[in-house]
Amino acid sequence: MTAVEHILGEDWTVVPAGGSTGTAYYAKSDQRRLFLKRNSSPFLAVLSAQGIVPKLVWTKRLENGDVLTAQQWLDGKALNPEEMQHPRVAKLLSKIHHSSELLDMLLRIEKQTQMPTQILAKMKEKVKTTDDADCSLVIHKALKYLEDRLPYVYYSKPVVCHCDLVHHNWMLSKNGELYLVDWDNAKVGDPAMDIGRILQSYIPKQEWDQWLSHYGEENNAHFMQRMHWYLMIDAIHGYTWNVRRDKMKVAHQHMSELQQLLDQVNDWNL
């Protein structure tokens, strides 16, 4: 019997929930079903209280010191890419970004805000120590753009950013509740980090203004500069991360996105 099964008792069946970390499980008994995770962020309690993730049922400490959390099992499905265009996605993200409770809690845990100067310095170091990246003309062009735009991308109102807004992290329950799950990468920083990923990946460009109005943000040159700045950082990170793991096909997808972003900032004079 595993430590997780021991805590639940013999009436429960526990199976791995998949994912790269191997720390999540589905558990069910005759009466109940739960989603379990080892060492979730303490942030989870505030997210649950605000209805952003499925309800937190309990938290228990295992003998080895790991913390196990149990959430209500979500009967529902992940959003598909087209469903990301729904106004409810923009409105839930806006609610998250405007929550002072979430910000206070994450600042207590993280104790720092993601600042452009530090982000760029770390990225330059990653590029330097990744062979293919250091030789890439596209990456050098992007780093030059990021350096030149540093004075213009500061934002004075940092928020809680999810930082992994792929469509399968948005869950719709059978009762119609929308949740955003998998908060392991959350950071305090510019909301453009999150908004840019959704716009670039899921929203047709002719609908960006409308999506932003549902969110409550005006589409202007300053916002677009910040958004593209963080998208380029994201693309370089994706490239270096995958090159280091010899996943060249995925790395080249990130390189293509980086070239597309450079073209966009050139075309739009950002």
PDB file of C-alpha atoms in Angstrom:
ATOM      1  CA  MET A   1       0.000   0.000   0.000  1.00  0.00           C
ATOM      2  CA  THR A   2       1.424   3.421  -0.972  1.00  0.00           C
ATOM      3  CA  ALA A   3       1.539   6.367   1.431  1.00  0.00           C
ATOM      4  CA  VAL A   4      -1.352   7.959  -0.470  1.00  0.00           C
ATOM      5  CA  GLU A   5      -3.503   4.817  -0.207  1.00  0.00           C
ATOM      6  CA  HIS A   6      -2.602   4.494   3.472  1.00  0.00           C
ATOM      7  CA  ILE A   7      -3.912   7.989   4.223  1.00  0.00           C
ATOM      8  CA  LEU A   8      -7.191   7.352   2.383  1.00  0.00           C
ATOM      9  CA  GLY A   9      -7.882   3.839   3.676  1.00  0.00           C
ATOM     10  CA  GLU A  10      -8.611   0.558   1.936  1.00  0.00           C
ATOM     11  CA  ASP A  11     -12.013   1.620   0.587  1.00  0.00           C
ATOM     12  CA  TRP A  12     -10.257   3.831  -1.953  1.00  0.00           C
ATOM     13  CA  THR A  13      -8.744   3.041  -5.350  1.00  0.00           C
ATOM     14  CA  VAL A  14      -5.866   5.348  -6.334  1.00  0.00           C
ATOM     15  CA  VAL A  15      -4.458   5.631  -9.876  1.00  0.00           C
ATOM     16  CA  PRO A  16      -1.847   8.064 -11.310  1.00  0.00           C
ATOM     17  CA  ALA A  17      -3.393  11.034 -13.112  1.00  0.00           C
ATOM     18  CA  GLY A  18      -0.591  11.278 -15.675  1.00  0.00           C
ATOM     19  CA  GLY A  19       1.444  14.419 -16.250  1.00  0.00           C
ATOM     20  CA  SER A  20       5.204  14.850 -16.292  1.00  0.00           C
ATOM     21  CA  THR A  21       5.768  15.116 -12.534  1.00  0.00           C
ATOM     22  CA  GLY A  22       4.022  11.907 -11.438  1.00  0.00           C
ATOM     23  CA  THR A  23       2.642  13.668  -8.356  1.00  0.00           C
ATOM     24  CA  ALA A  24      -1.078  13.700  -9.209  1.00  0.00           C
ATOM     25  CA  TYR A  25      -3.651  10.953  -8.660  1.00  0.00           C
ATOM     26  CA  TYR A  26      -7.308  10.141  -9.096  1.00  0.00           C
ATOM     27  CA  ALA A  27      -8.941   8.481  -6.097  1.00  0.00           C
ATOM     28  CA  LYS A  28     -12.392   6.954  -5.838  1.00  0.00           C
ATOM     29  CA  SER A  29     -14.477   5.023  -3.349  1.00  0.00           C
ATOM     30  CA  ASP A  30     -18.114   3.905  -3.539  1.00  0.00           C
ATOM     31  CA  GLN A  31     -19.284   7.298  -2.362  1.00  0.00           C
ATOM     32  CA  ARG A  32     -16.729   9.873  -3.493  1.00  0.00           C
ATOM     33  CA  ARG A  33     -14.159  10.848  -6.094  1.00  0.00           C
ATOM     34  CA  LEU A  34     -11.176  13.125  -5.493  1.00  0.00           C
ATOM     35  CA  PHE A  35      -8.242  14.629  -7.363  1.00  0.00           C
ATOM     36  CA  LEU A  36      -5.058  14.332  -5.269  1.00  0.00           C
ATOM     37  CA  LYS A  37      -1.740  16.099  -5.648  1.00  0.00           C
ATOM     38  CA  ARG A  38       1.531  16.024  -3.720  1.00  0.00           C
ATOM     39  CA  ASN A  39       3.111  19.315  -2.689  1.00  0.00           C
ATOM     40  CA  SER A  40       0.657  21.672  -4.359  1.00  0.00           C
ATOM     41  CA  SER A  41       1.335  25.338  -3.765  1.00  0.00           C
ATOM     42  CA  PRO A  42      -0.146  26.780  -0.539  1.00  0.00           C
ATOM     43  CA  PHE A  43      -1.684  29.175  -3.057  1.00  0.00           C
ATOM     44  CA  LEU A  44      -4.284  26.464  -3.808  1.00  0.00           C
ATOM     45  CA  ALA A  45      -6.442  27.362  -0.778  1.00  0.00           C
ATOM     46  CA  VAL A  46      -6.952  30.956  -1.976  1.00  0.00           C
ATOM     47  CA  LEU A  47      -7.640  29.818  -5.553  1.00  0.00           C
ATOM     48  CA  SER A  48     -10.253  27.395  -4.224  1.00  0.00           C
ATOM     49  CA  ALA A  49     -11.887  30.037  -2.002  1.00  0.00           C
ATOM     50  CA  GLN A  50     -12.268  32.310  -5.045  1.00  0.00           C
ATOM     51  CA  GLY A  51     -13.782  29.565  -7.217  1.00  0.00           C
ATOM     52  CA  ILE A  52     -10.873  29.599  -9.688  1.00  0.00           C
ATOM     53  CA  VAL A  53     -10.001  25.911  -9.163  1.00  0.00           C
ATOM     54  CA  PRO A  54     -12.234  22.992  -8.092  1.00  0.00           C
ATOM     55  CA  LYS A  55     -12.973  23.066  -4.359  1.00  0.00           C
ATOM     56  CA  LEU A  56     -10.181  22.093  -1.969  1.00  0.00           C
ATOM     57  CA  VAL A  57     -11.551  19.328   0.294  1.00  0.00           C
ATOM     58  CA  TRP A  58      -8.611  18.719   2.650  1.00  0.00           C
ATOM     59  CA  THR A  59      -4.838  18.965   3.103  1.00  0.00           C
ATOM     60  CA  LYS A  60      -2.820  16.247   4.900  1.00  0.00           C
ATOM     61  CA  ARG A  61       0.866  15.702   5.616  1.00  0.00           C
ATOM     62  CA  LEU A  62       2.446  12.344   4.699  1.00  0.00           C
ATOM     63  CA  GLU A  63       5.033  10.625   6.901  1.00  0.00           C
ATOM     64  CA  ASN A  64       7.868  11.653   4.563  1.00  0.00           C
ATOM     65  CA  GLY A  65       6.911  15.325   4.959  1.00  0.00           C
ATOM     66  CA  ASP A  66       5.115  15.699   1.606  1.00  0.00           C
ATOM     67  CA  VAL A  67       1.807  17.549   1.707  1.00  0.00           C
ATOM     68  CA  LEU A  68      -1.160  15.904  -0.015  1.00  0.00           C
ATOM     69  CA  THR A  69      -4.131  17.978  -1.173  1.00  0.00           C
ATOM     70  CA  ALA A  70      -7.534  16.655  -2.215  1.00  0.00           C
ATOM     71  CA  GLN A  71      -9.856  18.564  -4.522  1.00  0.00           C
ATOM     72  CA  GLN A  72     -13.315  17.782  -5.801  1.00  0.00           C
ATOM     73  CA  TRP A  73     -13.163  15.575  -8.867  1.00  0.00           C
ATOM     74  CA  LEU A  74     -14.213  17.655 -11.838  1.00  0.00           C
ATOM     75  CA  ASP A  75     -16.823  16.081 -14.087  1.00  0.00           C
ATOM     76  CA  GLY A  76     -16.250  17.960 -17.296  1.00  0.00           C
ATOM     77  CA  LYS A  77     -13.739  18.576 -20.059  1.00  0.00           C
ATOM     78  CA  ALA A  78     -10.812  20.738 -21.095  1.00  0.00           C
ATOM     79  CA  LEU A  79     -11.539  23.597 -23.479  1.00  0.00           C
ATOM     80  CA  ASN A  80     -10.558  23.060 -27.091  1.00  0.00           C
ATOM     81  CA  PRO A  81      -8.588  25.782 -28.944  1.00  0.00           C
ATOM     82  CA  GLU A  82     -11.732  27.327 -30.495  1.00  0.00           C
ATOM     83  CA  GLU A  83     -13.448  27.603 -27.103  1.00  0.00           C
ATOM     84  CA  MET A  84     -10.587  29.797 -25.856  1.00  0.00           C
ATOM     85  CA  GLN A  85     -12.225  32.623 -27.842  1.00  0.00           C
ATOM     86  CA  HIS A  86     -15.236  32.655 -25.485  1.00  0.00           C
ATOM     87  CA  PRO A  87     -15.632  35.888 -23.459  1.00  0.00           C
ATOM     88  CA  ARG A  88     -15.736  33.836 -20.229  1.00  0.00           C
ATOM     89  CA  VAL A  89     -12.042  33.008 -20.656  1.00  0.00           C
ATOM     90  CA  ALA A  90     -11.165  36.718 -20.850  1.00  0.00           C
ATOM     91  CA  LYS A  91     -13.396  37.507 -17.870  1.00  0.00           C
ATOM     92  CA  LEU A  92     -11.984  34.759 -15.630  1.00  0.00           C
ATOM     93  CA  LEU A  93      -8.416  35.795 -16.478  1.00  0.00           C
ATOM     94  CA  SER A  94      -9.310  39.408 -15.664  1.00  0.00           C
ATOM     95  CA  LYS A  95     -10.788  38.321 -12.313  1.00  0.00           C
ATOM     96  CA  ILE A  96      -7.526  36.499 -11.495  1.00  0.00           C
ATOM     97  CA  HIS A  97      -5.340  39.430 -12.521  1.00  0.00           C
ATOM     98  CA  HIS A  98      -7.412  41.892 -10.487  1.00  0.00           C
ATOM     99  CA  SER A  99      -7.529  39.822  -7.275  1.00  0.00           C
ATOM    100  CA  SER A 100      -5.637  41.486  -4.405  1.00  0.00           C
ATOM    101  CA  GLU A 101      -6.060  38.322  -2.266  1.00  0.00           C
ATOM    102  CA  LEU A 102      -4.245  36.189  -4.845  1.00  0.00           C
ATOM    103  CA  LEU A 103      -1.505  38.792  -5.205  1.00  0.00           C
ATOM    104  CA  ASP A 104      -0.954  39.096  -1.443  1.00  0.00           C
ATOM    105  CA  MET A 105      -0.722  35.316  -1.031  1.00  0.00           C
ATOM    106  CA  LEU A 106       1.656  34.738  -3.957  1.00  0.00           C
ATOM    107  CA  LEU A 107       3.922  37.591  -2.856  1.00  0.00           C
ATOM    108  CA  ARG A 108       4.166  35.929   0.555  1.00  0.00           C
ATOM    109  CA  ILE A 109       5.194  32.652  -1.107  1.00  0.00           C
ATOM    110  CA  GLU A 110       7.320  33.950  -3.995  1.00  0.00           C
ATOM    111  CA  LYS A 111       8.563  37.151  -2.323  1.00  0.00           C
ATOM    112  CA  GLN A 112       9.535  38.648  -5.676  1.00  0.00           C
ATOM    113  CA  THR A 113       8.106  40.174  -8.826  1.00  0.00           C
ATOM    114  CA  GLN A 114       9.300  39.170 -12.297  1.00  0.00           C
ATOM    115  CA  MET A 115      11.128  42.264 -13.577  1.00  0.00           C
ATOM    116  CA  PRO A 116      12.133  42.657 -17.252  1.00  0.00           C
ATOM    117  CA  THR A 117      15.825  43.347 -16.492  1.00  0.00           C
ATOM    118  CA  GLN A 118      16.246  40.129 -14.487  1.00  0.00           C
ATOM    119  CA  ILE A 119      14.186  38.115 -16.969  1.00  0.00           C
ATOM    120  CA  LEU A 120      16.353  39.278 -19.884  1.00  0.00           C
ATOM    121  CA  ALA A 121      19.623  38.687 -17.991  1.00  0.00           C
ATOM    122  CA  LYS A 122      18.574  35.096 -17.206  1.00  0.00           C
ATOM    123  CA  MET A 123      17.544  34.511 -20.810  1.00  0.00           C
ATOM    124  CA  LYS A 124      20.878  35.778 -22.162  1.00  0.00           C
ATOM    125  CA  GLU A 125      22.646  33.344 -19.828  1.00  0.00           C
ATOM    126  CA  LYS A 126      20.488  30.470 -21.093  1.00  0.00           C
ATOM    127  CA  VAL A 127      21.239  31.377 -24.711  1.00  0.00           C
ATOM    128  CA  LYS A 128      24.977  31.583 -23.974  1.00  0.00           C
ATOM    129  CA  THR A 129      24.990  28.060 -22.542  1.00  0.00           C
ATOM    130  CA  THR A 130      22.842  26.512 -25.304  1.00  0.00           C
ATOM    131  CA  ASP A 131      25.044  25.758 -28.329  1.00  0.00           C
ATOM    132  CA  ASP A 132      22.531  26.079 -31.178  1.00  0.00           C
ATOM    133  CA  ALA A 133      20.874  29.140 -29.640  1.00  0.00           C
ATOM    134  CA  ASP A 134      24.126  31.074 -29.259  1.00  0.00           C
ATOM    135  CA  CYS A 135      24.760  30.751 -33.016  1.00  0.00           C
ATOM    136  CA  SER A 136      21.238  31.688 -34.121  1.00  0.00           C
ATOM    137  CA  LEU A 137      20.832  34.940 -36.031  1.00  0.00           C
ATOM    138  CA  VAL A 138      17.097  35.020 -35.234  1.00  0.00           C
ATOM    139  CA  ILE A 139      17.770  34.754 -31.492  1.00  0.00           C
ATOM    140  CA  HIS A 140      20.424  37.479 -31.665  1.00  0.00           C
ATOM    141  CA  LYS A 141      17.935  39.760 -33.460  1.00  0.00           C
ATOM    142  CA  ALA A 142      15.322  39.001 -30.807  1.00  0.00           C
ATOM    143  CA  LEU A 143      17.744  39.678 -27.936  1.00  0.00           C
ATOM    144  CA  LYS A 144      18.670  43.017 -29.544  1.00  0.00           C
ATOM    145  CA  TYR A 145      14.955  43.919 -29.754  1.00  0.00           C
ATOM    146  CA  LEU A 146      14.397  42.874 -26.116  1.00  0.00           C
ATOM    147  CA  GLU A 147      17.370  44.974 -24.973  1.00  0.00           C
ATOM    148  CA  ASP A 148      16.284  48.037 -26.976  1.00  0.00           C
ATOM    149  CA  ARG A 149      12.722  47.866 -25.630  1.00  0.00           C
ATOM    150  CA  LEU A 150      13.682  47.406 -21.953  1.00  0.00           C
ATOM    151  CA  PRO A 151      12.986  51.063 -21.005  1.00  0.00           C
ATOM    152  CA  TYR A 152       9.466  50.818 -22.475  1.00  0.00           C
ATOM    153  CA  VAL A 153       8.155  47.547 -21.055  1.00  0.00           C
ATOM    154  CA  TYR A 154       8.034  48.313 -17.342  1.00  0.00           C
ATOM    155  CA  TYR A 155       4.580  48.003 -15.834  1.00  0.00           C
ATOM    156  CA  SER A 156       3.826  49.433 -12.413  1.00  0.00           C
ATOM    157  CA  LYS A 157       0.906  47.187 -11.387  1.00  0.00           C
ATOM    158  CA  PRO A 158       2.136  43.572 -11.208  1.00  0.00           C
ATOM    159  CA  VAL A 159      -0.478  40.833 -10.878  1.00  0.00           C
ATOM    160  CA  VAL A 160      -0.660  37.082 -10.375  1.00  0.00           C
ATOM    161  CA  CYS A 161       0.156  35.447 -13.732  1.00  0.00           C
ATOM    162  CA  HIS A 162      -0.629  31.780 -14.391  1.00  0.00           C
ATOM    163  CA  CYS A 163       2.169  31.463 -17.013  1.00  0.00           C
ATOM    164  CA  ASP A 164       0.890  28.221 -18.584  1.00  0.00           C
ATOM    165  CA  LEU A 165      -2.355  29.152 -20.324  1.00  0.00           C
ATOM    166  CA  VAL A 166      -2.591  26.259 -22.784  1.00  0.00           C
ATOM    167  CA  HIS A 167      -6.175  25.337 -23.598  1.00  0.00           C
ATOM    168  CA  HIS A 168      -6.140  22.041 -21.673  1.00  0.00           C
ATOM    169  CA  ASN A 169      -5.568  23.923 -18.386  1.00  0.00           C
ATOM    170  CA  TRP A 170      -9.011  25.529 -18.763  1.00  0.00           C
ATOM    171  CA  MET A 171     -11.692  23.124 -17.513  1.00  0.00           C
ATOM    172  CA  LEU A 172     -15.450  23.364 -18.017  1.00  0.00           C
ATOM    173  CA  SER A 173     -17.571  21.353 -15.583  1.00  0.00           C
ATOM    174  CA  LYS A 174     -20.814  19.627 -16.571  1.00  0.00           C
ATOM    175  CA  ASN A 175     -22.574  22.290 -14.492  1.00  0.00           C
ATOM    176  CA  GLY A 176     -21.050  25.020 -16.652  1.00  0.00           C
ATOM    177  CA  GLU A 177     -18.401  26.292 -14.210  1.00  0.00           C
ATOM    178  CA  LEU A 178     -15.119  27.406 -15.784  1.00  0.00           C
ATOM    179  CA  TYR A 179     -11.876  26.709 -13.902  1.00  0.00           C
ATOM    180  CA  LEU A 180      -8.192  27.369 -14.543  1.00  0.00           C
ATOM    181  CA  VAL A 181      -6.006  24.554 -13.182  1.00  0.00           C
ATOM    182  CA  ASP A 182      -2.294  23.642 -12.864  1.00  0.00           C
ATOM    183  CA  TRP A 183      -0.835  26.633 -11.018  1.00  0.00           C
ATOM    184  CA  ASP A 184       2.685  25.244 -10.541  1.00  0.00           C
ATOM    185  CA  ASN A 185       4.270  27.958 -12.746  1.00  0.00           C
ATOM    186  CA  ALA A 186       2.439  30.981 -11.280  1.00  0.00           C
ATOM    187  CA  LYS A 187       4.475  34.176 -10.889  1.00  0.00           C
ATOM    188  CA  VAL A 188       3.929  37.818  -9.997  1.00  0.00           C
ATOM    189  CA  GLY A 189       4.501  40.024 -13.016  1.00  0.00           C
ATOM    190  CA  ASP A 190       3.044  41.904 -15.967  1.00  0.00           C
ATOM    191  CA  PRO A 191      -0.437  40.648 -17.013  1.00  0.00           C
ATOM    192  CA  ALA A 192       0.782  40.919 -20.626  1.00  0.00           C
ATOM    193  CA  MET A 193       2.682  37.646 -19.954  1.00  0.00           C
ATOM    194  CA  ASP A 194      -0.643  35.798 -19.764  1.00  0.00           C
ATOM    195  CA  ILE A 195      -2.744  37.821 -22.187  1.00  0.00           C
ATOM    196  CA  GLY A 196      -0.149  37.586 -24.958  1.00  0.00           C
ATOM    197  CA  ARG A 197      -0.081  33.808 -24.865  1.00  0.00           C
ATOM    198  CA  ILE A 198      -3.867  33.587 -25.328  1.00  0.00           C
ATOM    199  CA  LEU A 199      -4.025  36.209 -28.080  1.00  0.00           C
ATOM    200  CA  GLN A 200      -1.081  34.821 -30.035  1.00  0.00           C
ATOM    201  CA  SER A 201      -2.097  31.162 -29.721  1.00  0.00           C
ATOM    202  CA  TYR A 202      -5.889  31.195 -29.867  1.00  0.00           C
ATOM    203  CA  ILE A 203      -7.461  34.486 -30.971  1.00  0.00           C
ATOM    204  CA  PRO A 204      -7.563  35.640 -34.632  1.00  0.00           C
ATOM    205  CA  LYS A 205      -5.785  39.007 -34.885  1.00  0.00           C
ATOM    206  CA  GLN A 206      -8.899  40.766 -36.162  1.00  0.00           C
ATOM    207  CA  GLU A 207     -10.622  39.807 -32.886  1.00  0.00           C
ATOM    208  CA  TRP A 208      -7.887  40.955 -30.481  1.00  0.00           C
ATOM    209  CA  ASP A 209      -9.639  44.276 -29.726  1.00  0.00           C
ATOM    210  CA  GLN A 210     -12.891  42.521 -28.897  1.00  0.00           C
ATOM    211  CA  TRP A 211     -11.187  39.916 -26.676  1.00  0.00           C
ATOM    212  CA  LEU A 212      -9.286  42.650 -24.827  1.00  0.00           C
ATOM    213  CA  SER A 213     -12.512  44.603 -24.266  1.00  0.00           C
ATOM    214  CA  HIS A 214     -14.045  41.510 -22.601  1.00  0.00           C
ATOM    215  CA  TYR A 215     -10.926  41.353 -20.413  1.00  0.00           C
ATOM    216  CA  GLY A 216     -11.032  45.097 -19.681  1.00  0.00           C
ATOM    217  CA  GLU A 217      -7.793  46.184 -21.384  1.00  0.00           C
ATOM    218  CA  GLU A 218      -7.315  48.769 -24.112  1.00  0.00           C
ATOM    219  CA  ASN A 219      -5.318  47.692 -27.150  1.00  0.00           C
ATOM    220  CA  ASN A 220      -2.578  50.300 -27.550  1.00  0.00           C
ATOM    221  CA  ALA A 221       1.065  50.414 -28.647  1.00  0.00           C
ATOM    222  CA  HIS A 222       2.456  50.193 -25.097  1.00  0.00           C
ATOM    223  CA  PHE A 223       0.437  47.082 -24.316  1.00  0.00           C
ATOM    224  CA  MET A 224       1.406  45.465 -27.645  1.00  0.00           C
ATOM    225  CA  GLN A 225       5.099  46.184 -26.995  1.00  0.00           C
ATOM    226  CA  ARG A 226       4.920  44.555 -23.564  1.00  0.00           C
ATOM    227  CA  MET A 227       2.985  41.598 -24.918  1.00  0.00           C
ATOM    228  CA  HIS A 228       5.443  40.943 -27.750  1.00  0.00           C
ATOM    229  CA  TRP A 229       8.394  41.395 -25.394  1.00  0.00           C
ATOM    230  CA  TYR A 230       7.164  38.577 -23.152  1.00  0.00           C
ATOM    231  CA  LEU A 231       6.139  36.380 -26.087  1.00  0.00           C
ATOM    232  CA  MET A 232       9.693  36.615 -27.461  1.00  0.00           C
ATOM    233  CA  ILE A 233      11.122  35.691 -24.051  1.00  0.00           C
ATOM    234  CA  ASP A 234       8.729  32.733 -23.998  1.00  0.00           C
ATOM    235  CA  ALA A 235       9.728  31.603 -27.504  1.00  0.00           C
ATOM    236  CA  ILE A 236      13.469  31.774 -26.723  1.00  0.00           C
ATOM    237  CA  HIS A 237      12.899  29.878 -23.480  1.00  0.00           C
ATOM    238  CA  GLY A 238      10.918  27.202 -25.363  1.00  0.00           C
ATOM    239  CA  TYR A 239      13.674  26.896 -27.944  1.00  0.00           C
ATOM    240  CA  THR A 240      16.558  26.560 -25.457  1.00  0.00           C
ATOM    241  CA  TRP A 241      14.607  24.196 -23.176  1.00  0.00           C
ATOM    242  CA  ASN A 242      13.847  21.811 -26.042  1.00  0.00           C
ATOM    243  CA  VAL A 243      17.323  22.004 -27.630  1.00  0.00           C
ATOM    244  CA  ARG A 244      18.861  20.965 -24.305  1.00  0.00           C
ATOM    245  CA  ARG A 245      16.604  17.919 -24.278  1.00  0.00           C
ATOM    246  CA  ASP A 246      17.289  17.135 -27.941  1.00  0.00           C
ATOM    247  CA  LYS A 247      13.646  17.784 -28.913  1.00  0.00           C
ATOM    248  CA  MET A 248      14.572  19.553 -32.112  1.00  0.00           C
ATOM    249  CA  LYS A 249      11.171  19.387 -33.816  1.00  0.00           C
ATOM    250  CA  VAL A 250       9.505  21.288 -30.949  1.00  0.00           C
ATOM    251  CA  ALA A 251      12.518  23.623 -30.681  1.00  0.00           C
ATOM    252  CA  HIS A 252      12.096  24.607 -34.329  1.00  0.00           C
ATOM    253  CA  GLN A 253       8.411  25.396 -33.742  1.00  0.00           C
ATOM    254  CA  HIS A 254       9.504  27.908 -31.092  1.00  0.00           C
ATOM    255  CA  MET A 255      12.078  29.327 -33.506  1.00  0.00           C
ATOM    256  CA  SER A 256       9.355  29.779 -36.153  1.00  0.00           C
ATOM    257  CA  GLU A 257       7.186  31.594 -33.618  1.00  0.00           C
ATOM    258  CA  LEU A 258      10.116  33.849 -32.717  1.00  0.00           C
ATOM    259  CA  GLN A 259      10.606  34.794 -36.378  1.00  0.00           C
ATOM    260  CA  GLN A 260       6.866  35.471 -36.684  1.00  0.00           C
ATOM    261  CA  LEU A 261       7.003  37.766 -33.633  1.00  0.00           C
ATOM    262  CA  LEU A 262       9.984  39.665 -35.069  1.00  0.00           C
ATOM    263  CA  ASP A 263       8.024  40.140 -38.302  1.00  0.00           C
ATOM    264  CA  GLN A 264       4.991  41.370 -36.335  1.00  0.00           C
ATOM    265  CA  VAL A 265       6.904  43.996 -34.340  1.00  0.00           C
ATOM    266  CA  ASN A 266       8.523  45.180 -37.568  1.00  0.00           C
ATOM    267  CA  ASP A 267       5.213  45.352 -39.485  1.00  0.00           C
ATOM    268  CA  TRP A 268       3.407  47.076 -36.611  1.00  0.00           C
ATOM    269  CA  ASN A 269       6.302  49.400 -35.769  1.00  0.00           C
ATOM    270  CA  LEU A 270       6.538  48.216 -32.162  1.00  0.00           C
TER     271      LEU A 270
END
